[in-house]
Amino acid sequence: MARIEIDGKTYEVEAGKTLIEITDAHGIEIPRFCYHKKLSVAASCRMCLVDVANAPKPLPACATPVWDGMKIQTRSPRAINAQKAVMEFLLINHPLDCPICDQGGECELQDVAVAYGKDRTRFIEEKRIVIDKNIGALISTAFTRCIHCTRCVRFGEEIAGVKELGATQRGDHMRIDTYMTDTVNSELSGNVIDLCPVGALTAKPSRFAARPWELHTAHGIAPHDAFGSHLEFHIRRNQVMRVVPRENVALNEVWLSDRDRFSYQGLYAQDRLTAPMIKKDGQWQTVDWESALLFAAEGLKKIPAKQLGGLASATATVEELYLLQKLLRGLGSNNIDHRLQQVDFSEKTTKAPFLNQRPADLAQADVVLLVCANLRKQQPLLNHRLRQAVLHNHAEVIRINVYDYPQNFPVSHNLTVAPHQLVATLAGIAKALDEAQPAFKNIEISEQQRAIAACLQKNNKKIKVLLGEAADNLPQLASIRTLTALIAKLTFATFSETGRYANSAGAILAGALPQQTLAGQAISGETGLNAQQMLSQSLQAYVLLGFEPELDSIMGATALQTLQNAPFVVAINGFCTEAMQGYANVLLPMALFAETSGTYVNNSGDWQRFTAAVAPVGSARPAWKILRVLANLLDVHDFAYTASDEILNEVKMLCETSAQTVEDSTWVLSAPQALCYLTEPAIYAGDALVRRATALQATADAQACHGAHVNQRTADKLRLSAGQQVKLSQNGGSAILPLVIDAALADDCVLVYTGLAESAGLAHDVGTIDLTAA
Amino acid sequence: MANQVCFKFKQHNQAESWTLAAYQALGGYKVIKKILNEKIAPETLIAELKTSALRGRGGAGFSTGLKWSFMLPRDEAARERMKGVQKYIVCNSDEGEPGTCKDRDILRYNPHALIEGMMIAGYTIGASKGYNYIRGEFWQPYQRFETAIAEAYKAGLLGENILNTGFDFDLYTHLGAGAYICGEETALLESIEGKKGQPRFKPPFPASYGLYGQPTTINNTETLSSVPSILANSGEWFLNLGKPNNGGEKLFSVSGHVERPANYEIPMGTPFADLLNMAGGVWQGRKLKAVIPGGSSTPVLKAEIAMKMNMDYDSIAAAGSMLGAGSVIIMDDSTDMVKTLARLAHFYYDESCGQCTPCREGTGWLTRILHRILHGEGRPEDLELLDNVSNQIMGNTICALGDAAAMPVISFIKNFREEFQYYIEHGRSMVG
């Protein structure tokens, strides 16, 4: 502890902390530009200079550690003179055109200038002009406004892990510029917009759309990955104008992924469904809610319960998913599922994917085994915690996957194998950990597997085993999960599953599954049909919640075909597409993210409630209300909810009183295939909202998801070359795509991303795929 | 008085004085051999340096003995903690201050004295690796130094287990790329690490967090080259060459309006008038107008004040300037002080790294005002403004470049105000 005096007042503080940390904690105002609590200290803007007794010069509060007996004056003439001097220097070359600057009204420079600036300039020379640069679809630049605080540069080095922005040139020619690439491509790039204290880096999608003082804010929860970042909507006249992070120490800290930041654009897509519609005699007509719901209820009433199926996206809320399964089960059907990206349904029970630790615990890891995880692009802020473990704790990372995703930290063992080899690899590692198990009798252990096992067997170290979202798409899911969990058990590691969607865990807890209901309880009676069965054999009727079969389902074309064959389909959706008009009989417009209240359960196990920030577009309504009225019309009991909290309370009560039981599962080796078909949702097309966010579609990450990907060896073997149009054909679907040579793939694999129109013609067929020149 | 007790250039008269043979013929490497063979305690060496009152020759004038002592463990616990920690000795040969050219001649004519000095420093502070950062424009000195290193390696004076004493020392040269700021010690470290040359904020100081984050001592070329002679004789001997607190001899680079511009090695405390005489006096029989005694960043002095001072740290400080790196710039009565200052200001503007606000913005502002005055567009209030802006830079920056840019402006205007006023009023120089 140290006893210090600030402006004549004595404080007991922790020795070694920087002065600005102390003053910030005590609400003492010290102006600053380059300092940011989550970045390293640059001490370069000099705005935070303060007067320290016995120091020959004013000292920067951001870089000066406190010592016992220190006396600081933040408002003495020496401090004020230094601060005013810096302020004048910052303003001489800064364009004073705040009225036409997008940052005007929320600009740190503007705010500080009010307190420390002069109302007359002494600078009569010509001001500096810096030529702008287009650095991509998300960030707009006005480099003449830059005050060289280098927060954006440090962000790239320290948080995003890619040095995309740097300070080039020197003296007053110094400028922020891209090097190596022309654009900023990080999946976290949007954070530099928040970091920039002036209008040099602003959000391109919302540029010049609104003034800060016209906006009001509302809280929300990010709707894409399972990390559950906290965010804030900036709203004008009932329209979400932009999204920014809301600080949450336990989760996203002060950051937000680009996907969570810019997906709000999807809310105002051209194809938003704004009014209920029904199809009568082959003609679509817009009707009022009552007629639409009656029409839906009438249609569903005629269907025998076993012929009724319900499919929902895992971006739906706990309340919506719970009501959907309650409705179907109330009608006598267990045909309900949300696992639209899964092909292996051999596991008897489904457990909610949880990290079983806090994200901050991951940052303390010593050894981490990542299996089938693309954390960097799929859960960027969880990846950030892992990166902190590597940088600050020197954690060793072992990565095993079917695709060699680029990492932003060093990996000590990096294995990219075809899916059928994945099981053998994991089994080899497990055997190296426990050779005595009879199940491993025929397994060979390679040198590398032995080395990985040795890496994981460390005493007194924090070992973490993470099973990622990419496993869901593989036909070997059950075996992979079993073996990964076994490895975790044998190494006394924390076993984590990341999940993929905002509510992957919530959907399972809410019981949106054919074989288990709320909180993982097994159902009484016959198990219903799973997503794969429902989407390959036509039932007589479906209720779809936020689900676009050709894009959301891994079975694409087959799913669409199946729904087209169904006699009666009720689609509750935020959008209206041509495909929907083809298979649906009723279209019920639902409120989307930001427009509805509800709860997501993230992979940390937090039940995160949110309320509606804006009223729904048109006459769209929250899906829980739609489901409630539908249930009432269908005479299903216990549907007298008046608020979403009532639903949540019911769910939570049941979740707290029942424990999930998981049966021991088994694993099998899989046979090799001539050409293995790999697929995963494209980074910015994984759900209905984000695939309509136009700015994100223009990013390099989104562009990289197009085409059919094979590695060079596979291309040579098939006598195909890069850029060539190739035909992919399989049982139930085909597509013509340009060939992309992708060194990140294992041999004899072809990767096509789902969620894109170009690949919607494909159907997942675990058997074969043919790749020929088109 | 020139060349009387010149230990650094005592080989000047020899052909190829820069060779190992020439250096050894004059007793070179005897000191390090003695130290290594007798395993003289670092504390003893540091005490000798403290006695000598050797002060940093790069410009700051910090006691060399004291600086080296920071690298020794304070107690047993620290000694235990520091075991196996890689330390570095770095030589700053990035001699970039306008007016300075002394280190260049050491590298050209006496490189082995520097190598021996660095070895002694390495031994004393416990560094097994040394770097010499040479200014980018110094191609010939760079080649001479590289050749000298190769000779020393061949002779078994560098490398592992030197002369079977168990002492390891590797020496590397790093050629800069022409940035003045890399002469600032922490920017120099950044540059060696392959980064953009920008000073680091201190603390932490290099003694605790230096090159590659390891404990590092950085000394000037002349400082390190003086060490072998000091230890070959004694601290007392060196101190007596000069005067108390200003030990030894020092190289002065005399440039400007003199008959014989050159490097002069003279005892500390020599009257300025004597040095001027050695350089042949003001050229073409003109009158002395002003002197910048320590390199372009130090305050300018009027002739009458300069003529009364002696060439040592304390005396020059008393006269209102700084000894700096000992780069004496002589200006005769034909010098246009406005133009001179404009040129100097432009230099610092050009060399500012741009990292911190006062220097990045302030040097540009000063330059633009002076440029305006020089082109006949000065305003009476500009002098006040120049002084004001300079004072707003002074002391508010990360490194000393801000001060270096501000001091000439403040001193030129203070000492030659009427010339600036004349220029502003008439749009042309007072001296024609």
XYZ file of C-alpha atoms in Angstrom, chain A residues 41-46 49 57-60 63-65 81-86 88-90 92-93 118 121-126 128 146-149 167-174, chain B residues 178-181 196 198 201 203 349-365 368-369 372 377 379 382 384-385 388-390 392-399 403:
90
model
C 0.648 2.470 -22.222
C 2.073 4.665 -24.986
C 2.443 7.876 -22.965
C 2.638 9.703 -26.261
C -0.292 12.114 -26.422
C 0.976 13.919 -23.282
C 0.573 15.466 -17.763
C 8.998 18.059 -15.360
C 5.267 17.364 -15.503
C 4.723 13.592 -15.586
C 2.186 11.627 -17.626
C 2.776 5.953 -17.231
C 3.763 7.084 -13.776
C 3.537 4.486 -11.042
C -0.274 24.808 -18.523
C 1.145 21.510 -19.737
C -2.310 20.157 -20.560
C -3.343 23.343 -22.335
C -0.092 23.319 -24.279
C -0.735 19.794 -25.503
C -3.198 23.575 -28.474
C -0.708 21.359 -30.296
C -3.356 18.736 -30.959
C -3.355 23.192 -34.692
C -3.490 20.550 -37.402
C -8.713 28.185 -26.438
C -6.176 29.862 -32.611
C -2.660 31.233 -32.795
C -1.885 28.946 -35.718
C -2.066 30.793 -39.015
C -0.013 28.384 -41.113
C -1.468 25.867 -43.516
C -1.852 19.293 -42.577
C -6.062 11.699 -36.784
C -4.287 12.839 -33.614
C -1.801 9.932 -33.650
C -2.829 8.376 -30.378
C 2.115 4.427 -37.961
C 4.201 5.055 -41.033
C 6.446 8.052 -41.723
C 7.685 10.260 -38.926
C 7.362 13.726 -37.468
C 4.231 15.508 -38.573
C 4.218 13.314 -41.671
C 3.407 10.402 -39.416
C 19.899 7.710 -41.040
C 17.438 8.730 -38.353
C 18.727 11.303 -35.881
C 16.267 10.079 -33.275
C 10.697 1.901 -35.876
C 10.932 5.800 -31.417
C 8.943 6.134 -22.065
C 10.850 4.412 -16.397
C 11.201 19.232 -37.438
C 12.492 16.817 -40.032
C 13.943 14.459 -37.447
C 11.056 14.395 -34.950
C 9.816 10.831 -34.710
C 6.215 11.980 -34.476
C 5.367 9.869 -31.503
C 4.420 12.481 -28.942
C 2.288 15.507 -29.512
C 4.366 18.532 -28.417
C 7.353 17.604 -30.562
C 5.389 16.308 -33.556
C 3.164 19.357 -33.768
C 5.414 21.937 -32.127
C 8.506 21.461 -34.303
C 6.374 21.826 -37.414
C 4.793 24.963 -36.071
C 6.561 27.169 -40.404
C 6.673 30.420 -38.438
C 7.293 32.675 -42.916
C 5.805 37.497 -43.891
C 4.479 39.522 -37.743
C 5.666 35.942 -33.978
C 6.445 35.991 -28.634
C 4.735 33.040 -30.280
C 5.838 30.492 -26.245
C 5.574 27.445 -28.498
C 9.141 26.456 -27.606
C 5.224 24.548 -24.518
C 7.415 21.832 -26.035
C 10.155 22.007 -23.383
C 9.839 19.356 -20.734
C 6.565 17.975 -22.033
C 7.916 15.296 -24.365
C 8.977 11.657 -23.997
C 12.599 12.242 -24.996
C 14.009 20.209 -25.702
